[in-house]
Coordinates of C-alpha atoms in Angstrom, one line a residue:
X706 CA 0.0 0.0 0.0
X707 CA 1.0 3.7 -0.4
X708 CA 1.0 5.4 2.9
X709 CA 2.3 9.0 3.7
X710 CA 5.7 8.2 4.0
X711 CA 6.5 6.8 0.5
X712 CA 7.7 8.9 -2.3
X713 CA 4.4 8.7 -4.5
X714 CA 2.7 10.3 -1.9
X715 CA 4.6 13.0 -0.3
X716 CA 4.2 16.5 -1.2
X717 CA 7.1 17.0 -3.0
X718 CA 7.2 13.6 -5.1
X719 CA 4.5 15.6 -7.9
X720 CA 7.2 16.9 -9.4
X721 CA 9.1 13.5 -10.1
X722 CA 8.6 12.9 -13.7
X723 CA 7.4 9.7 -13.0
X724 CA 3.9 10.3 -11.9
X725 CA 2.5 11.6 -14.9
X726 CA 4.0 8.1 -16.6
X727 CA 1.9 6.1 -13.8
X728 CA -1.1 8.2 -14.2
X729 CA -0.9 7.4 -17.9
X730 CA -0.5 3.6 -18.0
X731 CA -2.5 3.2 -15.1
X732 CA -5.6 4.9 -17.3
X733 CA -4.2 3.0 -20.4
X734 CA -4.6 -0.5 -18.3
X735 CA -8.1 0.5 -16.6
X736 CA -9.4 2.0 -19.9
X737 CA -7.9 -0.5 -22.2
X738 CA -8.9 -3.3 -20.3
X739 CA -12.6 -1.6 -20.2
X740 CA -13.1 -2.0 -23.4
X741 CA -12.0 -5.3 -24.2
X742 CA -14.2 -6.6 -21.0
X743 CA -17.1 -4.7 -22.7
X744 CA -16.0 -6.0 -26.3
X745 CA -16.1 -9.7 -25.0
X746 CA -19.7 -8.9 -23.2
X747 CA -21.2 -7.4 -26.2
X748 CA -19.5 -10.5 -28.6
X749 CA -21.9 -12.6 -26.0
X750 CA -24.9 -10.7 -25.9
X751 CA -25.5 -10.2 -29.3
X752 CA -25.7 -13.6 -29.7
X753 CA -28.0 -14.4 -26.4
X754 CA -30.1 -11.4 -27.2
X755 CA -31.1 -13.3 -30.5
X756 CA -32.0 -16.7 -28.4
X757 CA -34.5 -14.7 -25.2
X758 CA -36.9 -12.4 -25.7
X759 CA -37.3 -9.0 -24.6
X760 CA -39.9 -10.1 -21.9
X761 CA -36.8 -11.9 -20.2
X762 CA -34.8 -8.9 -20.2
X763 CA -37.9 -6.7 -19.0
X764 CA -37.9 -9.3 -15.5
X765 CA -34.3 -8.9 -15.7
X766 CA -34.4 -4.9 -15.1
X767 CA -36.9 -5.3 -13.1
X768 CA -34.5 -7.3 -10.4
X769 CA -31.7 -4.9 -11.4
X770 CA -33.6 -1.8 -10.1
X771 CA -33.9 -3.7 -6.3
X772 CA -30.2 -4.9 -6.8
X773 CA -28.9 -1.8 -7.4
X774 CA -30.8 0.2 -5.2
X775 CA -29.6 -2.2 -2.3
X776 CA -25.7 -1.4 -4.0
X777 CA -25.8 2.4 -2.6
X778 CA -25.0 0.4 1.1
X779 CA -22.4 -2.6 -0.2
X780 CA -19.5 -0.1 2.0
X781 CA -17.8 0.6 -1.3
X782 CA -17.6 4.3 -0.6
X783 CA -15.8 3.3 2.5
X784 CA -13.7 1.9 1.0
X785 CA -12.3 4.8 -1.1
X786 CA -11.6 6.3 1.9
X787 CA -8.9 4.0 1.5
X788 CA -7.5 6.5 -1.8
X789 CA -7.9 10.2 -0.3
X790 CA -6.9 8.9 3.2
X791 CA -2.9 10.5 4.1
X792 CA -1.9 7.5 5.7
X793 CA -3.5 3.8 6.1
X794 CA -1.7 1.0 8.6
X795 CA -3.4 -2.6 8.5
X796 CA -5.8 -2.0 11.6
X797 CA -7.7 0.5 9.5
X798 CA -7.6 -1.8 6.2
X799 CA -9.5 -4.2 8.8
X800 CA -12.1 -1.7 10.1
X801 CA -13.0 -1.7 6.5
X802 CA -12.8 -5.2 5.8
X803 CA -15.2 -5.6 9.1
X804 CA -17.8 -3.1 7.7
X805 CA -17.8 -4.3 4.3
X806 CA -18.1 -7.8 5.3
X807 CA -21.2 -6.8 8.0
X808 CA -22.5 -4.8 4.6
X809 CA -22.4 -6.9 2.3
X810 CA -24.2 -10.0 4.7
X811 CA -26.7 -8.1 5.7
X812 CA -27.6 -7.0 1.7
X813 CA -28.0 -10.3 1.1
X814 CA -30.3 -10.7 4.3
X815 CA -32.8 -7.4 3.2
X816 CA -32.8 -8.7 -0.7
X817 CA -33.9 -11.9 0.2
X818 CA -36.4 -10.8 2.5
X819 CA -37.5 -8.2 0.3
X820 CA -38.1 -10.1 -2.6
X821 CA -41.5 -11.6 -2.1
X822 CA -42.6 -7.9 -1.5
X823 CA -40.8 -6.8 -4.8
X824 CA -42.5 -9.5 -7.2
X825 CA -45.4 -8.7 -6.0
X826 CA -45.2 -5.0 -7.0
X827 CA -44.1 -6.0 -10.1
X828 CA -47.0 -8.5 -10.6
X829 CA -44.3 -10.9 -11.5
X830 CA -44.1 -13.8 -9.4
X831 CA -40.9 -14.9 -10.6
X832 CA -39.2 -11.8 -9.5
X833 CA -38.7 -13.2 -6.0
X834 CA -36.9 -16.4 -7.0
X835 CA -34.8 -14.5 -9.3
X836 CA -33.0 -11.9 -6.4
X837 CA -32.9 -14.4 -3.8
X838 CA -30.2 -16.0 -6.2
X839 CA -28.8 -12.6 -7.0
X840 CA -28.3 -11.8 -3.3
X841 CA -25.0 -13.6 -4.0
X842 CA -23.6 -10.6 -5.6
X843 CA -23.3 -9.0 -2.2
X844 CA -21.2 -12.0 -0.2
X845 CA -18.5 -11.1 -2.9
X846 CA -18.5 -7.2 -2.2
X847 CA -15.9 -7.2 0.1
X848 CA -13.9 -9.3 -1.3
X849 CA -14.0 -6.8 -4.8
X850 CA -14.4 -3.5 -2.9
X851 CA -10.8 -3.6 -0.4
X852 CA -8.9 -5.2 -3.1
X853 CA -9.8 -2.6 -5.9
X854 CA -9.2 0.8 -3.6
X855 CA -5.6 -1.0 -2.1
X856 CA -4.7 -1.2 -5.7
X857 CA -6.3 2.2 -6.8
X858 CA -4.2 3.8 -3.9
X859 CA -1.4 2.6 -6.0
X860 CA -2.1 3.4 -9.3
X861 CA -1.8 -0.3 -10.1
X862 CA -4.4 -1.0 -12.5
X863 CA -2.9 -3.7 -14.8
X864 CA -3.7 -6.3 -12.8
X865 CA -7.3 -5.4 -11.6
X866 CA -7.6 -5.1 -15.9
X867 CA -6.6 -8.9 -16.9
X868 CA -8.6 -10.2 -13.9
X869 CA -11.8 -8.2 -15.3
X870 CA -11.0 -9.6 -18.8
X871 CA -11.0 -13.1 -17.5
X872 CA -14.3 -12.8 -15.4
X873 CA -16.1 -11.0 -18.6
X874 CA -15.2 -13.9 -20.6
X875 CA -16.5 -16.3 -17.7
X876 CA -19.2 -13.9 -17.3
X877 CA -20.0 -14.2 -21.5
X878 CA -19.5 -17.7 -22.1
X879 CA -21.8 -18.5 -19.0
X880 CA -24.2 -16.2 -20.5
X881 CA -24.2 -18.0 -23.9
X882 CA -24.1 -21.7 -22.8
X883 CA -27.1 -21.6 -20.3
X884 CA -29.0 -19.6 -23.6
X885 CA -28.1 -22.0 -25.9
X886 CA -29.7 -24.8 -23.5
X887 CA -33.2 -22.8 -22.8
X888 CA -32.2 -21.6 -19.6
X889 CA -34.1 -18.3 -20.8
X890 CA -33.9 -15.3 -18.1
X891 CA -31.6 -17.4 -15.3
X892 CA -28.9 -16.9 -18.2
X893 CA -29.1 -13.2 -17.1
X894 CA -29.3 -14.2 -13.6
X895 CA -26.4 -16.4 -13.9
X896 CA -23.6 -14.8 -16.0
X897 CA -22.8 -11.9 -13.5
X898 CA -22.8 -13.9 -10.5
X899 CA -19.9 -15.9 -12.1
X900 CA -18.5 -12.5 -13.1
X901 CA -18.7 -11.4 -9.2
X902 CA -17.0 -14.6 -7.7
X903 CA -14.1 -14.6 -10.2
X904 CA -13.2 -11.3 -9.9
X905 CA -13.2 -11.2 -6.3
X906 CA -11.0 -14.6 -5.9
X907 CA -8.7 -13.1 -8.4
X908 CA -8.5 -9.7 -7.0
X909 CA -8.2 -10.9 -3.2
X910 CA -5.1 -13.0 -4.3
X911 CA -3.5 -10.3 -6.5
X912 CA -3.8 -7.3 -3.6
X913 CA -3.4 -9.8 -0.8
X914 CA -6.0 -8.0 1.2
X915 CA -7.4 -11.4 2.9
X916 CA -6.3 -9.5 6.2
X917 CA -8.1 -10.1 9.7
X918 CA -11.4 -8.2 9.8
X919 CA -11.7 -5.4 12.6
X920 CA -15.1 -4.5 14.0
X921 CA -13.5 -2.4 16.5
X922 CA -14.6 0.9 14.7
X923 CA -13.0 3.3 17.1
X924 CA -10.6 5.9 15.6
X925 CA -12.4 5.2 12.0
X926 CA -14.6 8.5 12.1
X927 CA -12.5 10.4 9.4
X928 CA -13.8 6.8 7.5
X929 CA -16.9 6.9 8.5
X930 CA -17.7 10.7 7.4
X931 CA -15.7 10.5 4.0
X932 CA -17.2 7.3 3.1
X933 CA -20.9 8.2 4.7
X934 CA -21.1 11.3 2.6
X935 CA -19.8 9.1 -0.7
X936 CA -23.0 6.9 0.4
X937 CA -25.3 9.4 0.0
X938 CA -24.0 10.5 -2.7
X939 CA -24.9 7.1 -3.8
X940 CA -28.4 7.0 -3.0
X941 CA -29.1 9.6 -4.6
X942 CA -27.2 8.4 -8.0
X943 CA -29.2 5.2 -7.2
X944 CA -32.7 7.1 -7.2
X945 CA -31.8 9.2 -10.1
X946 CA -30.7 6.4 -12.8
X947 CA -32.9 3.6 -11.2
X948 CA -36.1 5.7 -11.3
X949 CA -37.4 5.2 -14.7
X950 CA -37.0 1.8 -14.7
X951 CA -38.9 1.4 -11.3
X952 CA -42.0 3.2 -12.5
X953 CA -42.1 2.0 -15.8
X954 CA -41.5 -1.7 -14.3
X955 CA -45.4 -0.9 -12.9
X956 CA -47.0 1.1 -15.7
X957 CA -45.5 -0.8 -18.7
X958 CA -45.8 -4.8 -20.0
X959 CA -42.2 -6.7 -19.9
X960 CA -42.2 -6.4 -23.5
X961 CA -42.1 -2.9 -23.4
X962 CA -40.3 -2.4 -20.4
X963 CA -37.4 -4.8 -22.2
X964 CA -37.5 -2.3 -25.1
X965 CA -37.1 0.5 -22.9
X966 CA -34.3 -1.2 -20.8
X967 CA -32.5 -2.6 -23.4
X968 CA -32.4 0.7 -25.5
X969 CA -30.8 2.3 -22.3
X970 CA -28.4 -0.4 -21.9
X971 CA -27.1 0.1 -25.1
X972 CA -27.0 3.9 -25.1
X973 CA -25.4 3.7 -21.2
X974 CA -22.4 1.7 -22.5
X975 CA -20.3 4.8 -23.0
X976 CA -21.1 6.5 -20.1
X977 CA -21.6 3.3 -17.7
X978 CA -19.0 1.2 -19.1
X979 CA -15.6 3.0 -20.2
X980 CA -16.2 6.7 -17.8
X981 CA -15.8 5.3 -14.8
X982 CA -12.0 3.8 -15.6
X983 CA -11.2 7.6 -16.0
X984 CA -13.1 8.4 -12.8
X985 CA -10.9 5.5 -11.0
X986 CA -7.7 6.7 -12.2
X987 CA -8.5 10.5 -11.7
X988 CA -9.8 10.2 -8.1
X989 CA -6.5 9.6 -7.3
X990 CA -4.4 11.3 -9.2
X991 CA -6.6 14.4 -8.6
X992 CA -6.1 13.7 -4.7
X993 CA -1.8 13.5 -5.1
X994 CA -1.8 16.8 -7.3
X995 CA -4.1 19.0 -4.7
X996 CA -2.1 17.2 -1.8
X997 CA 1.0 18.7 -3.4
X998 CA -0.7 22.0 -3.8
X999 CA -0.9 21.9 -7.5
X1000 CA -4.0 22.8 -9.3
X1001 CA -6.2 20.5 -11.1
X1002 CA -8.1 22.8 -13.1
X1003 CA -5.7 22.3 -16.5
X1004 CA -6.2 18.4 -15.9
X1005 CA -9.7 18.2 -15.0
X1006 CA -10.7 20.7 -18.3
X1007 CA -8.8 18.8 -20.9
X1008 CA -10.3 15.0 -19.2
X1009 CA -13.5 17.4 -20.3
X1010 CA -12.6 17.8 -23.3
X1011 CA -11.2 14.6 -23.7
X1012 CA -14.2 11.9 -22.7
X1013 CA -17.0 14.9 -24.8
X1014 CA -14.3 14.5 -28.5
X1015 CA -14.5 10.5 -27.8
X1016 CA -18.3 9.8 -26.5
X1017 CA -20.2 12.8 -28.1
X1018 CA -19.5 11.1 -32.0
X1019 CA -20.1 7.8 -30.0
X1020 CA -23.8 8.8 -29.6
X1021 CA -24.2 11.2 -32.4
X1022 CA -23.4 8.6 -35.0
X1023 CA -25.9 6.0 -33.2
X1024 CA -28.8 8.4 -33.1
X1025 CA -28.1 8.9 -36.7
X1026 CA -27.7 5.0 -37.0
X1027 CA -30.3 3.5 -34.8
X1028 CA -32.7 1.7 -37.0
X1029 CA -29.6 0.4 -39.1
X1030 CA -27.7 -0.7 -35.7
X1031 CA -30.6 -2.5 -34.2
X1032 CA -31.2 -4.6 -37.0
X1033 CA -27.6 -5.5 -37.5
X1034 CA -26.8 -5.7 -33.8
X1035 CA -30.0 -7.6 -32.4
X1036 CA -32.4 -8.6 -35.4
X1037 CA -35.9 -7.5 -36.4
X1038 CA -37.8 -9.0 -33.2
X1039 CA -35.8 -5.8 -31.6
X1040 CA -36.9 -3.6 -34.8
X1041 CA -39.3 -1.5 -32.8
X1042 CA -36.0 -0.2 -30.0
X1043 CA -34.8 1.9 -32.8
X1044 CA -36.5 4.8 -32.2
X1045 CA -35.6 4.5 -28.4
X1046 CA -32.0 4.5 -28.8
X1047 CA -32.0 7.4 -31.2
X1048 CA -33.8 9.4 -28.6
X1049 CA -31.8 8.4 -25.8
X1050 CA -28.2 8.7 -27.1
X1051 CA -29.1 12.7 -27.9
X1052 CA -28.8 12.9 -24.5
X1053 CA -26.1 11.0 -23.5
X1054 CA -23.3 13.7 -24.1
X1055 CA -24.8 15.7 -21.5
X1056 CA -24.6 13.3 -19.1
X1057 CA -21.0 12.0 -19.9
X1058 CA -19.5 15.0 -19.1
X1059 CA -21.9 15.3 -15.9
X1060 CA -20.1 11.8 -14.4
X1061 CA -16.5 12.9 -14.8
X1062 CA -17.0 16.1 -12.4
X1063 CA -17.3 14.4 -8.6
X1064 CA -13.5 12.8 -8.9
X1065 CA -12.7 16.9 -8.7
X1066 CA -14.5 17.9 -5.9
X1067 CA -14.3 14.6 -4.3
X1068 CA -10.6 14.8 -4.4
X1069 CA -10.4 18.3 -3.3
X1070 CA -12.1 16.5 -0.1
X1071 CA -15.6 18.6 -0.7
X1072 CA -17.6 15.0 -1.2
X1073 CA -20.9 17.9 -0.2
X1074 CA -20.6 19.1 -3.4
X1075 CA -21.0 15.9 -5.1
X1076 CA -23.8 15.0 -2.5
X1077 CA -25.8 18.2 -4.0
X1078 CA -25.3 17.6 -7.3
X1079 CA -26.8 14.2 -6.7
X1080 CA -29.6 15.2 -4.6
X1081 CA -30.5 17.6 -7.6
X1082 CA -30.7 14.6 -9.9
X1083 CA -32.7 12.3 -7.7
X1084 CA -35.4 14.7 -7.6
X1085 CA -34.8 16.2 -11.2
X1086 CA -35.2 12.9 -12.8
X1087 CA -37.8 10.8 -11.3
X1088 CA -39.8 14.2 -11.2
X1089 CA -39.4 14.5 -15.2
X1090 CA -40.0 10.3 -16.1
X1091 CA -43.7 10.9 -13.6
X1092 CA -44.5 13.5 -15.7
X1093 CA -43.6 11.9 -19.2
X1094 CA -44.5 7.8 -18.0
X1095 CA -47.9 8.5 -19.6
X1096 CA -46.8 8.7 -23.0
X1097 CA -44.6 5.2 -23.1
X1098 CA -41.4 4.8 -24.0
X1099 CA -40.7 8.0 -25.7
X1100 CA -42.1 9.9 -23.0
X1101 CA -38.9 8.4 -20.8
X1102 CA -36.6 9.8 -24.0
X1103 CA -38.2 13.4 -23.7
X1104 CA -38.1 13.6 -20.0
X1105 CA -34.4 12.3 -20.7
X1106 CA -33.6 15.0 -23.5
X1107 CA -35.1 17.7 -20.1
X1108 CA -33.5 16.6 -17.3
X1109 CA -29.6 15.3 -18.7
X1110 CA -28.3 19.0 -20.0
X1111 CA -30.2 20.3 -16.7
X1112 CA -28.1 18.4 -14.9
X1113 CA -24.9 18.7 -16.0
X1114 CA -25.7 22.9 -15.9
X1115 CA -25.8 22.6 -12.0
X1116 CA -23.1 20.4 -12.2
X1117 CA -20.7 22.5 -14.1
X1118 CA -22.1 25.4 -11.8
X1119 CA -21.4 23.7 -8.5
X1120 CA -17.9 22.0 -9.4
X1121 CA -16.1 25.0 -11.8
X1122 CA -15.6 27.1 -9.3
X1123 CA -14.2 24.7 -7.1
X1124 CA -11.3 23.9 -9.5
X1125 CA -10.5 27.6 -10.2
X1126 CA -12.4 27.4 -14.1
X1127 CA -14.0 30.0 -15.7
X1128 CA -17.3 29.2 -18.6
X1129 CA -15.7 31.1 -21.1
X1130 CA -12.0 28.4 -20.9
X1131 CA -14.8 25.2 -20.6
X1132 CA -16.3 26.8 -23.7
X1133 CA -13.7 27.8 -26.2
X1134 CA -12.2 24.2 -25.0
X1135 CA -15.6 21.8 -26.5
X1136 CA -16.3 24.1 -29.1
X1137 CA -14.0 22.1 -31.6
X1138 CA -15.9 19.0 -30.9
X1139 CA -19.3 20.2 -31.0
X1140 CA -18.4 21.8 -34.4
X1141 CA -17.1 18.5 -35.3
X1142 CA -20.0 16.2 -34.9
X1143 CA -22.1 18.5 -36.3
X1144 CA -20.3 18.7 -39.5
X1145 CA -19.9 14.5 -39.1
X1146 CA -24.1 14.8 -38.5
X1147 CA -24.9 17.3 -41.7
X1148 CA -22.4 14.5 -43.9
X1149 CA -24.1 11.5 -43.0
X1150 CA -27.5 12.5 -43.4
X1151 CA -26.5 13.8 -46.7
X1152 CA -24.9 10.4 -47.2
X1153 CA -28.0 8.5 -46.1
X1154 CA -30.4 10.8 -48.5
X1155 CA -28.5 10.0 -51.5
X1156 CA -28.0 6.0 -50.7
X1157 CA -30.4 3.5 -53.0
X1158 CA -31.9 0.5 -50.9
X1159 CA -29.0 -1.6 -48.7
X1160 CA -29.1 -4.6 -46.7
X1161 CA -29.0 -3.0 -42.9
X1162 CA -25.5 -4.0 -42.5
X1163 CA -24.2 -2.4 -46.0
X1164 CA -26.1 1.2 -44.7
X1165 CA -24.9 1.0 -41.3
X1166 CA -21.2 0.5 -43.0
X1167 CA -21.7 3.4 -45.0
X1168 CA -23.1 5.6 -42.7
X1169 CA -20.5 4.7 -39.9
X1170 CA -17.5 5.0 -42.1
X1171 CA -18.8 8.0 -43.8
X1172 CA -19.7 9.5 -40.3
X1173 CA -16.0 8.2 -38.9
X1174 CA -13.9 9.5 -41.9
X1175 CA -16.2 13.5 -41.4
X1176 CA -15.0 13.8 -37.9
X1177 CA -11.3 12.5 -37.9
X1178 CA -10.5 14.4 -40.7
X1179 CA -12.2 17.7 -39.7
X1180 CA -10.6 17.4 -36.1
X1181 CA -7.2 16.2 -38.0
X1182 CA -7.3 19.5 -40.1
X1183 CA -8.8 21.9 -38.1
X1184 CA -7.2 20.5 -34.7
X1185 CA -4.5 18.4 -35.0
X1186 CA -3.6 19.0 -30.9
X1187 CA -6.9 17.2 -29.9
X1188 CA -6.0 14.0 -31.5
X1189 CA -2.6 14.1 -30.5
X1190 CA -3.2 15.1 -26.5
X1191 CA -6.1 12.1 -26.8
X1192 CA -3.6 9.6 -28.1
X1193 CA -1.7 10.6 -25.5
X1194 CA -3.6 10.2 -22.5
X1195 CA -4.8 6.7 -23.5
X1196 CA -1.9 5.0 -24.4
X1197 CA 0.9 3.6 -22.3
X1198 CA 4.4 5.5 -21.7
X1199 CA 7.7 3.9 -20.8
X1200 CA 9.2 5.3 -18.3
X1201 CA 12.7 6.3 -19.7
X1202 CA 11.0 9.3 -21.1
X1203 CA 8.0 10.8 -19.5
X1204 CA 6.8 14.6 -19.0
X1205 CA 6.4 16.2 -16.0
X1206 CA 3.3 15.8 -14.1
X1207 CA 2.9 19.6 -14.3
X1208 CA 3.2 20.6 -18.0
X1209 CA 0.5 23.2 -19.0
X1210 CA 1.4 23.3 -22.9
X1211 CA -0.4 21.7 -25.3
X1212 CA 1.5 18.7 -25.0
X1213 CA 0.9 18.8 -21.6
X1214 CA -0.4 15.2 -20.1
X1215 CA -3.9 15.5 -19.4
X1216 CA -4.0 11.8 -18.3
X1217 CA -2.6 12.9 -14.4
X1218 CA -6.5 14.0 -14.7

């Protein structure tokens, strides 16, 4: 573990030309190995979205809601205390090893009891077998949660990355087989509970965190107050993404509701998949630049600009795309989703940017802001979805295309402040990009008007590669700094040659973000 006596964590050690090498490669592992977890779990449910139906994945969100909202407890947040903490000695690795164990059994106890009540909200008697089964998940929380942070405190992240590869191909290939033999939802059920246990055998081994719990919690309240403001923070999150899903679970059939849910989860894979690698690596990093006294501001507006020039063409070129992408990516039983997805990836820039801003503030040790920024959100959203629920499906997208660029407004109000930006810097920084998709959005519609009839696949091809080929070459022309700074920050450095952690040019690595 790092504590305040090693060199990566003393005041002085920012200026070692080191760190802003290990800030790189540990974002290149945790955002690398992201991807190729995700790639693997998309190879697999492509294929075992084609053999269920979208009534199993409508019971399936409707467990997820009552699993997640359960999550907000599992002591995770506690366990980042772990990261911002100036110095950590093994009796405080067990106080956290002792809460997140009493945590995590007593999630399992509530779920289980709670589920009867839950299925029969939902109408849907099967609900209750399903998360008495998933109450699993929370027995391997502690044995995830400890190992992750110890590592994270380290900026090790290339092991935590080839264990999550391995338990996303376990994950998949669970996933697949039990679908291939008409296990029908309890594939769903199945494939992330052997995802959970893998990754927290591997991870325990790897950090060698199987230390004596302590439930002596004396001493711990500097613990106890980071971590139980993270919480809330966490209940809110839970209320404001979960929302939607929890009344629409009541008001709409599970065919519908599996549109709906399946639409998100596609649109969500940016934002819910490869983000919060950047949030991992940043929390930290953020929290060894301010304990330095260096500012954060140049790092946090350029991991800004960064995550809106990679996700905004992400969602851009799939609202543009929908119809094609469905039929390509899940057949024509899924057809009717299209519109869904096109309406929710609009707003998914907005929201992008909003979940790379609490790492700041939260490393700056001002976890209230984040906890108001979240509090806004869980009454923003489930007040906008009540309001739209009446009008199916793509009353959930409008209420969406309201409440996302709301939020990230008070976000960006709360948290620039805070790290000493101005409107008019965020501004003249994600101009480029906006100008950029919409020149990539004016040239495929252009291509698609012009295009005689294609097989779905042939128009997707042409519209992705036509919408790819716009926005490279108009930043490449126009802004040949973005690509390069972007290259930068996600690929791996060796360490005979890196640039200070403190470089404000152009060049300047915006990865210590």
């Amino acid at each position: 573990m790092i504590d305040a006596a090693t060199p990566a964590s003393r005041p002085g050690s920012i200026h070692d030309a080191g760190f802003a090498t290990r800030v790189r490669n540990a974002l290149a592992w945790r955002w690398g190995s992201q991807i190729i977890a995700q790639a693997i779990a998309w190879t697999s449910t492509i294929m075992v979205v084609r053999l269920l139906e979208p009534s199993d994945y409508g019971l399936f969100a409707m467990t997820q809601v009552v699993l997640t909202a359960l999550a907000f407890l599992n002591g995770q947040s506690f366990a980042t205390s772990l990261v911002q903490a100036d110095h950590v000695d093994d009796r405080r690795i067990g106080q956290v090893f002792g809460l997140l164990l009493l945590l995590g059994c007593g999630l399992a106890a509530v779920q289980i009891a709670a589920a009867p009540v839950m299925a029969a909200y939902y109408r849907e008697p099967l609900v209750a077998d399903m998360l008495r089964i998933q109450a699993i998940i929370f027995l391997t929380v502690p044995f995830t949660s400890l190992p992750t942070e110890l590592l994270a405190r380290r900026l090790e992240f290339r092991v935590q990355g080839k264990i999550s590869m391995a338990a996303a191909m376990l994950s998949a290939a669970t996933a697949l087989g039990l679908a291939w033999w008409g296990w029908g939802v309890w594939a769903l059920v199945y494939a992330p509970i052997a995802g959970f246990v893998f990754r927290a055998v591997g991870l325990t081994i790897a950090a060698r965190s199987l230390v004596k719990p302590v439930f002596d919690f004396r001493g711990a309240g500097d613990l106890v107050r980071f971590g139980g403001t993270l919480t809330l923070c966490q209940l809110a999150w839970i209320v404001q993404s979960q929302s939607d899903i929890f009344i629409a679970g009541r008001a709409f059939d599970t065919h519908d509701l599996g549109l709906y849910a399946e639409a998100l989860f596609l649109t969500l894979i940016v934002t819910g998949r490869f983000l919060p690698p950047i949030n991992d690596v940043a929390f930290p990093a953020y929290a060894t630049l301010h304990k330095a006294g260096k500012s954060i501001a140049p790092y946090f507006l350029r991991t800004l600009r960064t995550v809106l020039l990679v996700t905004a063409p992400v969602y851009v070129g799939l609202a543009l795309t929908s119809e094609s992408a469905v039929l390509v990516l899940f057949g024509e039983k899924w057809v009717e989703m299209a519109p869904i997805v096109a309406g929710l990836a609009i707003a998914m820039p907005a929201m992008a940017l909003q979940i790379v801003c609490s790492p700041a503030t939260n490393a700056l040790g001002k976890p209230g802001i984040y906890l108001r920024n979240n509090a806004f959100g869980a009454i923003l959203f489930p007040a906008s979805f009540l309001v739209a629920i009446h009008s199916g499906p793509q009353g959930l997208v409008h209420a969406w295309w309201f409440a996302a660029p709301t939020l990230l407004l008070w976000t960006l109000f709360n948290t620039l402040p805070q790290v000493g930006l101005k409107w008019r810097e965020l501004l003249r920084e994600l101009a480029p990009v906006a100008l950029a998709n919409g020149l990539m959005a004016t040239a495929v519609l252009c291509s698609t008007r012009f295009l005689p009839p294609l097989s779905p696949f042939a128009t997707l091809a042409v519209e992705g590669l036509t919408g790819a080929a716009t926005y490279v070459l108009t930043i490449r022309l126009l802004w040949p700094d973005l690509l390069a700074e972007t290259w930068s920050m996600l690929r791996p450095q060796p360490s005979s040659s890196p640039k200070p952690a403190d470089q404000t040019t152009s060049n300047a690595d915006p990865s210590a973000a």
